[in-house]
Backbone as numpy.savetxt, mean C-alpha at the origin, in Angstrom:
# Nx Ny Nz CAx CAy CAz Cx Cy Cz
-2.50 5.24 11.52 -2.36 5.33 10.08 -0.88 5.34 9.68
0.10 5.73 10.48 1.37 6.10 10.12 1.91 4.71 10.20
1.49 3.95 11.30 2.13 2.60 11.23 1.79 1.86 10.07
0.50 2.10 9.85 -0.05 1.39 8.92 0.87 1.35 7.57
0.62 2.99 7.18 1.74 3.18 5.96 3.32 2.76 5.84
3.56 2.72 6.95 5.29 2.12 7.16 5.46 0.84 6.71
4.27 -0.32 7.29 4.01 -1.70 7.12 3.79 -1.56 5.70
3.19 -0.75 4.81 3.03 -0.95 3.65 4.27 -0.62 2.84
5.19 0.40 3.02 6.43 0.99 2.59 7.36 -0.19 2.52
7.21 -1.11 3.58 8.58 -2.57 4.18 7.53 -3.35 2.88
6.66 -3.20 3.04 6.39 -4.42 2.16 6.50 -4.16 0.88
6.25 -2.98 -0.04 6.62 -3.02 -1.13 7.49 -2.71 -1.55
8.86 -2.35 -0.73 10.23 -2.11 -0.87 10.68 -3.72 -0.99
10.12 -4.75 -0.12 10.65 -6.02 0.06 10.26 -6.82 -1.46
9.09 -6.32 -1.60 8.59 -7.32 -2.86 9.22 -6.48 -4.07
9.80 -5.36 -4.17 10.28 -4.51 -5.33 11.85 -5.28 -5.14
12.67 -5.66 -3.86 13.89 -6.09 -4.11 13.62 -7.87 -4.48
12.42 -8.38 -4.17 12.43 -9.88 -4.56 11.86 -9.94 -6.27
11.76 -8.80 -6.91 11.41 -8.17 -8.33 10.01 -9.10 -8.19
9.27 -9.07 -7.43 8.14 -9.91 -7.73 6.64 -8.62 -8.32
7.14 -7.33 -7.85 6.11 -5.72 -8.83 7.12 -5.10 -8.99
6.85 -4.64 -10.38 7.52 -3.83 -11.09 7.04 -2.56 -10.98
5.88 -1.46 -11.80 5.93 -0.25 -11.64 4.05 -0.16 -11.39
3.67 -0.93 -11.44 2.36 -1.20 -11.45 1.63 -2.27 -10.34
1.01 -2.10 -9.18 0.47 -2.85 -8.45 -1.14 -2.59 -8.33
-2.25 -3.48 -7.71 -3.26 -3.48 -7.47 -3.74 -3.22 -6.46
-4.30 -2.45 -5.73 -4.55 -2.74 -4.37 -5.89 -2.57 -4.23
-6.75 -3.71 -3.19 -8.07 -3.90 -3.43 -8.61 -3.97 -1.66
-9.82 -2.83 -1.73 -10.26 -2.58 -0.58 -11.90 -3.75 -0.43
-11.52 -4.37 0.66 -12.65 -5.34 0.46 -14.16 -4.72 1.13
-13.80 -3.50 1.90 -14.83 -2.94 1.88 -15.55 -3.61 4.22
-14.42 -4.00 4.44 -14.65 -4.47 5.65 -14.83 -3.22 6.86
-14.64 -1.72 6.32 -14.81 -1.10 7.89 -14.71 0.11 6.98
-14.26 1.17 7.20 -13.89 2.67 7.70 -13.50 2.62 6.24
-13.50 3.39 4.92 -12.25 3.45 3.89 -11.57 4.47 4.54
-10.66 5.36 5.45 -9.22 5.65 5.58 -8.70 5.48 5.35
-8.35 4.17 5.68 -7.00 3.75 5.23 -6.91 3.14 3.79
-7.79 2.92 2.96 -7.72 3.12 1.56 -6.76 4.72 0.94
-8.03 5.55 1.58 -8.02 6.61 1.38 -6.26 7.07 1.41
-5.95 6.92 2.84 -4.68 7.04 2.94 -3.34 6.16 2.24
-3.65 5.30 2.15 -2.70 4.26 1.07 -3.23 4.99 -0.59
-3.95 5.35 -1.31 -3.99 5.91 -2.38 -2.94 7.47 -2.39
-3.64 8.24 -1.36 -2.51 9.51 -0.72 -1.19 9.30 -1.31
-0.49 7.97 -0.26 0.40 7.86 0.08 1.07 7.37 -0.97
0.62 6.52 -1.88 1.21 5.62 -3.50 1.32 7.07 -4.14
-0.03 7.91 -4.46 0.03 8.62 -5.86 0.83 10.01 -5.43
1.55 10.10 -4.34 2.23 11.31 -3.87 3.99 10.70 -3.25
């Protein structure tokens, strides 16, 4: 999970310096396995 969240941290640090999201993003769980790591990416954004 920790890697997971890091990979997500590089990526929206990268797309925040290419100004492509501003203060508002979407993120959409397609529902393929386990929600954790939903779970944990919501955690991790709203904290």
């Amino acid at each position: 999970i920790n890697r997971y969240l890091e990979f997500i941290d590089d990526t929206i640090e990268e797309l925040k310096t290419k100004k492509l999201i501003d203060k508002h993003i979407n993120i959409l769980d397609f529902g393929c396995g386990k929600s954790y790591l939903t779970f944990a990416l919501y955690y991790y954004l709203k904290n």
